[in-house]
Amino acid sequence: MSDVDDPALIRRWFPICSREDLQPRHIVETELFGRELAVWRSIDGGVNVWANRCPHRGMRLTVGVNLGQELRCAYHGYRFADGSGSCTAVPAQPEKAAPRSLRVRAYPVLQAGSLIWTRLLDDIPATAPLPADADDSVVLYGVAIKAPPGDVAAAIAHYRFRPSGALRDREMDDEICSTSSVDAYSFQSVARKHAMTTEVRLFIQPIDAECTGVHAILLGDLRAELRIPTLRHHAQQLTRLRDACERIFRMPAPPPAHADSPS
Amino acid sequence: MITLYDYELSGNCYKVRLLLALLAVPYSRHAIDFYPGREHESPWFLDLNPLGQVPVLADGDYVLRDSQAILVYLASRYDPAELWYPRSDPALLGTVSAWLLFADGITNTAAAARLHDGMFYDLDIDRCRAGAHRLFRVLDEHLWFSERSATGWICERAHPTLADIAVFPYVQLSEEGGIARRDYPAVRRWLDRVKLLPGFITMPGIFPLPIDA
């Protein structure tokens, strides 16, 4: 587990999955700064970001079952309520009232830009690092990169999103693309061709000290016939970036240069 | 009558049991004491399969080894509607075959890691795990696109195919070999879909997903 001391980081919203990842009866498994999370949507639409530990015996809740309005632990069948995370039932003691004070640790939830966001500390108001019109967006493929967040942030400028170039002749491509940082953990990549502008937003999820998630959305909408080719172009670019990051991260640091070393 | 030479904890035996259950084909099980008894290396079993591997299927006088081959035989013989193994579509047949070989890759990596951790096989564990992660990445991206351009199954088809049955077990059992699935969200959603198939059965280490429990 990595520890976060930076007061800005513990209050910052980070994306942990997309809205589309929260399928009915599914439980998403992820981490933020080494905190294991179980994320699920109830049949009433409520999104829960919980510590991935049953408060009874510490079992991972992602091994359990999303019952629709409750999540049931796989170990002893304790059930926990959508929203509060309070225990609602202990199967071994059906005659007793459920210990409501037994609760799953619930993290704050924000839904914005087709993504699900959370943060470690929820004491002062803050918004997700997103443009206001991001709710109208298309979820792109996301990856987990085996490299520290700082290394991924440094490499992300090499992400090249040129959707029209991918759809047509690459050699003749005159689409201009630039990727720049909005802040340390979010980036925008704008592609321009004639009057057409396409904008992708990329967000870093510090999973743990050695692994970094990258989530991406395309602002606006895509014409039906361009949808899959554009999604494929992005996935190709992002997986290339991932592979490049991992090659660099795995390379041993160069030895210090000495004046007397042969060159 | 079909006899399956079977080991309860083998994912490759389980995928045969799973298909037999989904097709509702009756069979009898001959349990092999794989661990710790090493019965698959006994002379009588090597007469049946000189490779010394489970499962082996006997359908009357016909004897067949290798789980992927057994799936192909069972679907061809007992699924006349070609729901699981569409033999009349050459491109689809090629794609299913590619994923059956992918399943062998999963056996050589994720299943090997599980043999190392659970049954003390002398294997290069780091290599097994790294190989499994590489395959899981390919599977995750493939399934993410399948959810968007097709039906969410491995092959672009309304009905799942042998590809899903062949790949499922050792992906679902990967944590027993120290291979986490945290970074493969599309794979995790697909595992849920397989578990929700009518007629789905479990094995030790693979829990059901009771939808109305």
Coordinates of C-alpha atoms in Angstrom, one line a residue:
Chain A
M1 CA 0.0 0.0 0.0
S2 CA 1.3 3.4 -0.9
D3 CA 0.7 6.2 1.4
V4 CA -0.5 9.6 0.4
D5 CA 0.4 12.6 2.5
D6 CA -0.2 15.4 -0.1
P7 CA -3.3 17.2 1.1
A8 CA -4.2 18.1 -2.5
L9 CA -4.0 14.5 -3.6
I10 CA -6.1 13.0 -0.9
R11 CA -8.9 15.5 -1.8
R12 CA -8.5 15.1 -5.5
W13 CA -11.1 13.2 -7.5
F14 CA -9.7 10.3 -9.6
P15 CA -11.6 8.2 -12.1
I16 CA -11.7 4.5 -11.2
C17 CA -13.9 3.0 -13.9
S18 CA -16.4 4.0 -16.6
R19 CA -20.1 4.2 -16.2
E20 CA -20.4 1.3 -18.7
D21 CA -18.2 -0.9 -16.6
L22 CA -20.9 -1.0 -13.9
Q23 CA -23.0 -3.8 -15.5
P24 CA -26.1 -5.0 -13.6
R25 CA -25.1 -7.4 -10.8
H26 CA -21.4 -6.9 -11.5
I27 CA -18.7 -5.8 -9.0
V28 CA -15.7 -3.9 -10.4
E29 CA -12.4 -4.5 -8.7
T30 CA -9.7 -1.7 -8.7
E31 CA -7.4 0.3 -6.4
L32 CA -6.6 3.9 -5.7
F33 CA -3.2 4.7 -4.1
G34 CA -3.1 1.0 -3.0
R35 CA -6.5 1.1 -1.4
E36 CA -8.5 -1.9 -2.7
L37 CA -12.0 -0.9 -4.0
A38 CA -15.2 -2.8 -4.8
V39 CA -17.4 -0.7 -7.1
W40 CA -21.0 -1.6 -7.9
R41 CA -24.3 -0.1 -9.1
S42 CA -27.6 -1.0 -7.5
I43 CA -30.7 -1.7 -9.5
D44 CA -31.9 1.7 -8.3
G45 CA -29.0 3.3 -10.0
G46 CA -26.9 4.2 -6.9
V47 CA -23.2 3.8 -7.4
N48 CA -21.1 2.5 -4.5
V49 CA -17.3 2.8 -4.1
W50 CA -16.4 0.6 -1.1
A51 CA -13.3 -0.6 0.6
N52 CA -12.8 -4.1 -0.8
R53 CA -12.9 -5.7 2.6
C54 CA -15.9 -7.2 4.5
P55 CA -15.9 -5.6 7.9
H56 CA -16.7 -9.0 9.5
R57 CA -13.7 -11.1 8.5
G58 CA -11.8 -9.1 5.9
M59 CA -12.9 -11.1 2.8
R60 CA -12.7 -9.3 -0.5
L61 CA -16.1 -8.1 -1.4
T62 CA -15.4 -8.5 -5.1
V63 CA -15.6 -12.2 -4.6
G64 CA -19.2 -11.7 -3.3
V65 CA -22.4 -11.2 -5.1
N66 CA -24.2 -7.9 -6.2
L67 CA -27.8 -8.8 -5.2
G68 CA -29.2 -5.6 -6.7
Q69 CA -29.8 -3.6 -3.6
E70 CA -27.2 -5.2 -1.3
L71 CA -23.8 -6.8 -1.7
R72 CA -23.3 -10.2 -0.1
C73 CA -20.0 -11.4 1.2
A74 CA -18.9 -14.8 -0.1
Y75 CA -17.5 -15.9 3.2
H76 CA -20.4 -15.8 5.8
G77 CA -23.1 -14.2 3.7
Y78 CA -23.2 -10.9 5.6
R79 CA -25.1 -8.4 3.4
F80 CA -24.5 -4.7 3.1
A81 CA -26.8 -2.0 1.9
D82 CA -26.6 0.2 -1.2
G83 CA -25.7 3.7 -0.1
S84 CA -24.9 3.4 3.6
G85 CA -22.8 0.2 3.5
S86 CA -24.6 -0.9 6.7
C87 CA -25.0 -4.6 7.5
T88 CA -28.5 -5.7 6.8
A89 CA -28.4 -9.4 7.5
V90 CA -26.3 -12.1 9.2
P91 CA -27.5 -15.5 7.9
A92 CA -26.1 -17.4 10.9
Q93 CA -28.3 -15.4 13.2
P94 CA -31.6 -15.0 11.4
E95 CA -33.5 -14.4 14.7
K96 CA -31.4 -11.4 15.6
A97 CA -31.5 -7.8 14.2
A98 CA -28.6 -7.1 11.9
P99 CA -25.8 -5.1 13.5
R100 CA -26.4 -1.8 11.6
S101 CA -23.3 -0.3 13.1
L102 CA -21.2 -2.8 11.2
R103 CA -20.5 -1.0 8.0
V104 CA -18.4 -1.2 5.0
R105 CA -16.1 1.7 4.5
A106 CA -17.8 3.8 1.7
Y107 CA -15.8 6.3 -0.3
P108 CA -17.4 9.4 -1.9
V109 CA -18.8 9.0 -5.5
L110 CA -18.9 11.4 -8.4
Q111 CA -20.3 10.6 -11.8
A112 CA -19.0 12.9 -14.5
G113 CA -17.9 12.6 -18.1
S114 CA -19.1 9.0 -18.4
L115 CA -16.6 8.0 -15.7
I116 CA -17.0 7.1 -12.0
W117 CA -14.7 9.2 -9.7
T118 CA -13.7 8.9 -6.0
R119 CA -11.3 10.4 -3.6
L120 CA -9.8 9.5 -0.3
L121 CA -10.9 12.5 1.8
D122 CA -14.3 14.2 1.3
D123 CA -14.0 17.1 3.7
I124 CA -14.2 20.2 1.4
P125 CA -16.1 20.5 -1.9
A126 CA -14.2 20.0 -5.1
T127 CA -15.1 19.2 -8.7
A128 CA -13.7 16.6 -11.0
P129 CA -11.1 18.0 -13.4
L130 CA -13.4 18.0 -16.4
P131 CA -14.8 20.5 -18.8
A132 CA -18.5 21.3 -18.2
D133 CA -19.7 19.6 -21.4
A134 CA -17.9 16.3 -20.7
D135 CA -21.1 14.5 -19.8
D136 CA -21.8 14.2 -23.5
S137 CA -18.8 11.9 -24.2
V138 CA -17.8 8.5 -25.5
V139 CA -15.9 6.1 -23.3
L140 CA -12.6 5.0 -24.9
Y141 CA -10.6 1.9 -24.0
G142 CA -8.6 2.3 -20.7
V143 CA -5.4 0.4 -19.7
A144 CA -3.4 -0.3 -16.6
I145 CA 0.3 0.4 -17.1
K146 CA 3.0 -1.3 -15.0
A147 CA 4.8 1.9 -14.3
P148 CA 4.6 4.6 -11.6
P149 CA 2.0 7.4 -12.2
G150 CA 4.8 10.0 -12.6
D151 CA 6.4 8.0 -15.5
V152 CA 3.1 7.6 -17.2
A153 CA 2.3 11.3 -16.9
A154 CA 5.7 12.2 -18.4
A155 CA 5.1 9.9 -21.4
I156 CA 1.5 10.7 -22.2
A157 CA 2.5 13.6 -24.5
H158 CA 3.5 10.9 -27.0
Y159 CA -0.1 9.8 -27.3
R160 CA -1.1 10.6 -30.8
F161 CA -4.8 10.7 -31.6
R162 CA -5.5 11.3 -35.3
P163 CA -8.8 9.6 -36.0
S164 CA -9.3 10.8 -39.5
G165 CA -5.7 9.8 -40.3
A166 CA -6.5 6.3 -39.1
L167 CA -9.6 6.1 -41.2
R168 CA -8.0 7.2 -44.4
D169 CA -4.6 7.1 -46.0
R170 CA -2.0 7.5 -43.3
E171 CA 0.8 8.7 -45.6
M172 CA -1.3 11.6 -46.8
D173 CA -2.5 12.5 -43.4
D174 CA -2.4 16.2 -42.6
E175 CA -4.3 16.0 -39.4
I176 CA -2.6 18.0 -36.6
C177 CA -2.6 16.5 -33.1
S178 CA -1.2 17.8 -29.8
T179 CA -1.4 16.3 -26.4
S180 CA -0.9 18.6 -23.4
S181 CA -1.4 18.5 -19.7
V182 CA -4.4 20.1 -18.1
D183 CA -2.8 19.4 -14.7
A184 CA -0.5 16.7 -13.3
Y185 CA -3.1 14.0 -13.7
S186 CA -5.3 15.0 -16.6
F187 CA -4.5 15.7 -20.2
Q188 CA -6.2 16.8 -23.4
S189 CA -5.4 15.6 -26.9
V190 CA -6.8 17.8 -29.7
A191 CA -6.9 16.6 -33.3
R192 CA -7.6 19.2 -36.0
K193 CA -8.2 18.7 -39.7
H194 CA -9.7 21.5 -41.7
A195 CA -12.7 22.7 -39.7
M196 CA -13.0 19.4 -37.8
T197 CA -11.8 19.2 -34.2
T198 CA -11.8 16.1 -32.1
E199 CA -10.9 16.2 -28.4
V200 CA -9.9 13.4 -26.2
R201 CA -9.4 13.7 -22.4
L202 CA -7.0 11.3 -20.6
F203 CA -7.0 10.8 -16.8
I204 CA -4.5 9.1 -14.6
Q205 CA -5.6 6.8 -11.8
P206 CA -2.7 6.1 -9.4
I207 CA -3.6 2.4 -8.8
D208 CA -0.6 1.7 -6.6
A209 CA 3.1 2.6 -6.5
E210 CA 3.9 0.4 -9.5
C211 CA 0.8 0.5 -11.6
T212 CA -1.1 3.4 -13.2
G213 CA -4.5 3.4 -14.8
V214 CA -5.3 5.6 -17.8
H215 CA -9.0 6.4 -18.6
A216 CA -10.0 8.2 -21.7
I217 CA -13.1 9.8 -23.1
L218 CA -13.9 11.5 -26.4
L219 CA -15.8 14.7 -25.9
G220 CA -19.0 15.0 -28.0
D221 CA -20.4 12.1 -30.1
L222 CA -19.2 10.0 -33.0
R223 CA -21.1 9.2 -36.2
A224 CA -22.2 5.5 -36.1
E225 CA -19.9 4.5 -39.0
L226 CA -16.8 6.1 -37.4
R227 CA -17.4 4.7 -34.0
I228 CA -15.6 1.4 -34.0
P229 CA -12.7 2.6 -36.2
T230 CA -12.1 5.6 -33.9
L231 CA -12.3 3.4 -30.8
R232 CA -9.8 1.0 -32.4
H233 CA -7.4 3.9 -33.3
H234 CA -7.4 5.2 -29.8
A235 CA -6.9 1.6 -28.3
Q236 CA -3.9 1.1 -30.7
Q237 CA -2.4 4.5 -29.6
L238 CA -2.9 3.9 -25.9
T239 CA -1.6 0.3 -25.9
R240 CA 1.5 1.5 -27.8
L241 CA 2.0 4.2 -25.1
R242 CA 1.6 1.5 -22.4
D243 CA 4.1 -0.8 -24.0
A244 CA 6.6 2.1 -24.4
C245 CA 6.1 3.2 -20.8
E246 CA 6.7 -0.3 -19.6
R247 CA 9.9 -0.8 -21.7
I248 CA 11.3 2.5 -20.3
F249 CA 10.3 1.7 -16.7
R250 CA 11.9 -1.8 -16.8
M251 CA 15.2 -0.5 -18.3
P252 CA 18.0 -0.2 -15.7
A253 CA 19.1 3.3 -15.0
P254 CA 22.2 4.2 -17.0
P255 CA 25.5 4.1 -15.0
P256 CA 26.9 7.4 -13.9
A257 CA 29.3 8.9 -16.5
H258 CA 32.9 9.1 -15.5
A259 CA 35.4 11.4 -17.0
D260 CA 37.9 8.6 -17.5
S261 CA 35.5 6.1 -19.1
P262 CA 36.1 5.2 -22.7
S263 CA 33.5 6.7 -25.0
Chain B
M1 CA -22.1 -44.3 -23.0
I2 CA -19.6 -41.6 -22.5
T3 CA -16.9 -42.0 -19.8
L4 CA -14.8 -39.0 -18.8
Y5 CA -11.5 -39.8 -17.1
D6 CA -11.6 -36.9 -14.9
Y7 CA -9.9 -35.0 -12.1
E8 CA -12.1 -32.7 -10.0
L9 CA -9.5 -29.9 -9.6
S10 CA -8.4 -29.8 -13.3
G11 CA -9.8 -26.8 -15.2
N12 CA -9.3 -28.7 -18.4
C13 CA -11.5 -31.6 -17.1
Y14 CA -14.0 -29.0 -15.8
K15 CA -14.4 -27.4 -19.2
V16 CA -15.5 -30.8 -20.6
R17 CA -17.9 -31.3 -17.7
L18 CA -19.2 -27.8 -18.3
L19 CA -19.9 -28.4 -22.0
L20 CA -21.5 -31.8 -21.2
A21 CA -23.7 -30.0 -18.7
L22 CA -24.6 -27.2 -21.1
L23 CA -25.5 -29.7 -23.8
A24 CA -27.3 -31.9 -21.2
V25 CA -25.4 -35.0 -22.4
P26 CA -25.3 -37.8 -19.8
Y27 CA -21.9 -39.4 -19.0
S28 CA -20.1 -41.2 -16.2
R29 CA -17.0 -40.0 -14.5
H30 CA -13.9 -42.1 -13.8
A31 CA -12.0 -40.2 -11.2
I32 CA -8.2 -40.1 -11.6
D33 CA -6.1 -39.5 -8.5
F34 CA -3.9 -36.8 -10.2
Y35 CA -2.6 -35.2 -7.0
P36 CA -1.0 -36.6 -4.9
G37 CA -1.5 -40.1 -6.3
R38 CA -0.1 -39.3 -9.8
E39 CA -2.4 -41.9 -11.3
H40 CA -2.1 -40.1 -14.7
E41 CA 1.4 -41.5 -14.8
S42 CA 0.4 -45.1 -14.0
P43 CA 0.9 -47.7 -16.8
W44 CA -2.9 -48.3 -17.3
F45 CA -3.5 -44.6 -17.8
L46 CA -0.5 -44.2 -20.2
D47 CA -2.1 -47.0 -22.3
L48 CA -5.1 -44.7 -22.6
N49 CA -3.2 -41.5 -23.1
P50 CA 0.6 -41.8 -23.6
L51 CA 0.9 -38.1 -22.9
G52 CA -0.2 -38.8 -19.3
Q53 CA -2.7 -35.9 -19.3
V54 CA -6.3 -35.6 -18.1
P55 CA -9.0 -35.4 -19.4
V56 CA -9.6 -38.4 -21.6
L57 CA -13.0 -39.1 -23.1
A58 CA -14.3 -42.5 -24.2
D59 CA -17.5 -42.5 -26.2
G60 CA -18.1 -46.2 -26.9
D61 CA -14.9 -47.5 -28.5
Y62 CA -13.8 -44.0 -29.5
V63 CA -11.1 -42.6 -27.2
L64 CA -9.9 -39.0 -27.3
R65 CA -7.4 -36.9 -25.4
D66 CA -6.9 -33.1 -25.0
S67 CA -9.6 -31.0 -23.6
Q68 CA -9.9 -28.6 -26.6
A69 CA -10.2 -31.6 -29.0
I70 CA -12.8 -33.2 -26.7
L71 CA -14.9 -30.0 -26.8
V72 CA -14.7 -30.0 -30.6
Y73 CA -15.8 -33.7 -30.7
L74 CA -18.6 -33.3 -28.2
A75 CA -20.1 -30.2 -29.9
S76 CA -19.8 -31.8 -33.4
R77 CA -21.5 -35.0 -32.2
Y78 CA -24.1 -33.7 -29.7
D79 CA -25.0 -30.2 -30.8
P80 CA -26.7 -30.6 -34.1
A81 CA -27.9 -27.0 -34.1
E82 CA -24.2 -25.9 -34.2
L83 CA -24.8 -23.4 -31.4
W84 CA -21.4 -23.9 -29.8
Y85 CA -19.3 -24.9 -32.8
P86 CA -20.5 -23.5 -36.1
R87 CA -19.0 -25.8 -38.7
S88 CA -20.7 -24.3 -41.7
D89 CA -19.0 -20.8 -41.4
P90 CA -15.3 -21.1 -42.5
A91 CA -14.2 -17.7 -41.1
L92 CA -15.9 -18.3 -37.7
L93 CA -14.5 -21.8 -37.6
G94 CA -11.0 -20.4 -38.1
T95 CA -11.6 -17.8 -35.4
V96 CA -12.9 -20.4 -32.9
S97 CA -9.8 -22.6 -33.6
A98 CA -7.5 -19.6 -33.0
W99 CA -9.1 -19.2 -29.5
L100 CA -8.9 -22.9 -28.8
L101 CA -5.2 -22.5 -29.3
F102 CA -5.2 -19.4 -27.1
A103 CA -6.8 -21.6 -24.4
D104 CA -3.8 -23.9 -24.7
G105 CA -1.6 -20.8 -24.1
I106 CA -3.6 -20.1 -21.0
T107 CA -3.0 -23.7 -19.9
N108 CA 0.7 -23.3 -20.4
T109 CA 0.9 -20.1 -18.3
A110 CA -2.0 -19.4 -15.9
A111 CA -2.8 -23.1 -15.3
A112 CA 1.0 -23.9 -14.9
A113 CA 1.2 -21.1 -12.3
R114 CA -1.6 -22.8 -10.4
L115 CA 0.2 -26.2 -10.5
H116 CA 3.3 -24.5 -9.1
D117 CA 1.4 -22.8 -6.3
G118 CA -1.1 -25.5 -5.4
M119 CA 0.6 -28.7 -6.3
F120 CA 4.3 -27.8 -6.0
Y121 CA 5.3 -28.3 -9.6
D122 CA 8.9 -27.1 -10.4
L123 CA 8.2 -24.4 -12.9
D124 CA 9.5 -20.9 -13.7
I125 CA 6.7 -19.1 -11.9
D126 CA 7.6 -15.6 -12.9
R127 CA 7.6 -16.6 -16.6
C128 CA 4.2 -18.4 -16.2
R129 CA 2.6 -15.3 -14.6
A130 CA 4.1 -12.9 -17.0
G131 CA 2.9 -15.0 -19.9
A132 CA -0.6 -15.2 -18.4
H133 CA -0.8 -11.4 -18.0
R134 CA 0.2 -10.9 -21.6
L135 CA -2.6 -13.2 -22.8
F136 CA -5.1 -11.6 -20.4
R137 CA -4.3 -8.2 -21.8
V138 CA -5.1 -9.4 -25.3
L139 CA -8.3 -11.0 -24.1
D140 CA -9.4 -7.9 -22.2
E141 CA -9.0 -5.6 -25.2
H142 CA -10.7 -8.2 -27.4
L143 CA -13.7 -8.5 -25.1
W144 CA -14.0 -4.7 -24.6
F145 CA -14.5 -4.4 -28.3
S146 CA -16.8 -7.4 -28.5
E147 CA -19.0 -5.6 -26.0
R148 CA -19.3 -2.7 -28.4
S149 CA -19.3 -4.2 -31.8
A150 CA -20.7 -7.6 -31.1
T151 CA -22.3 -9.5 -28.3
G152 CA -19.7 -9.7 -25.6
W153 CA -18.7 -13.3 -26.4
I154 CA -15.2 -14.1 -27.7
C155 CA -16.5 -14.8 -31.2
E156 CA -18.9 -12.3 -33.0
R157 CA -22.0 -14.4 -32.6
A158 CA -25.2 -14.1 -30.6
H159 CA -24.6 -17.5 -29.0
P160 CA -21.3 -18.2 -27.1
T161 CA -19.0 -20.8 -28.7
L162 CA -16.4 -23.4 -27.6
A163 CA -13.9 -20.5 -27.5
D164 CA -15.7 -19.1 -24.4
I165 CA -15.9 -22.6 -22.8
A166 CA -12.2 -23.4 -23.5
V167 CA -10.8 -20.0 -22.2
F168 CA -13.0 -19.6 -19.2
P169 CA -11.8 -22.1 -16.6
Y170 CA -8.1 -21.1 -16.1
V171 CA -8.9 -17.4 -16.4
Q172 CA -11.4 -17.8 -13.6
L173 CA -8.9 -19.9 -11.6
S174 CA -6.0 -17.6 -12.2
E175 CA -5.8 -16.2 -8.6
E176 CA -4.9 -19.7 -7.4
G177 CA -1.7 -19.2 -9.4
G178 CA -1.1 -15.7 -8.0
I179 CA -2.4 -13.9 -11.1
A180 CA -4.8 -11.1 -10.2
R181 CA -7.5 -10.0 -12.6
R182 CA -7.8 -6.4 -11.2
D183 CA -6.4 -4.9 -14.4
Y184 CA -8.8 -6.8 -16.7
P185 CA -12.2 -5.3 -16.2
A186 CA -13.7 -6.5 -19.5
V187 CA -12.4 -10.0 -18.7
R188 CA -14.1 -9.8 -15.3
R189 CA -17.5 -8.8 -16.9
W190 CA -17.2 -11.7 -19.4
L191 CA -16.5 -14.2 -16.5
D192 CA -19.9 -13.1 -15.0
R193 CA -21.6 -13.6 -18.4
V194 CA -20.3 -17.2 -18.7
K195 CA -21.5 -17.9 -15.1
L196 CA -25.0 -16.8 -16.0
L197 CA -25.3 -19.3 -18.9
P198 CA -28.3 -21.6 -18.3
G199 CA -27.0 -24.9 -17.2
F200 CA -23.7 -23.5 -15.8
I201 CA -21.9 -25.7 -13.3
T202 CA -19.2 -25.0 -10.8
M203 CA -16.0 -26.7 -9.6
P204 CA -13.9 -26.1 -6.5
G205 CA -12.6 -22.5 -6.8
I206 CA -15.3 -21.4 -9.2
F207 CA -18.3 -19.9 -7.4
P208 CA -21.7 -19.6 -8.9
L209 CA -23.3 -16.2 -9.6
P210 CA -26.8 -16.7 -8.2
I211 CA -28.8 -14.0 -9.9
D212 CA -32.1 -14.4 -7.9
A213 CA -30.5 -15.5 -4.6

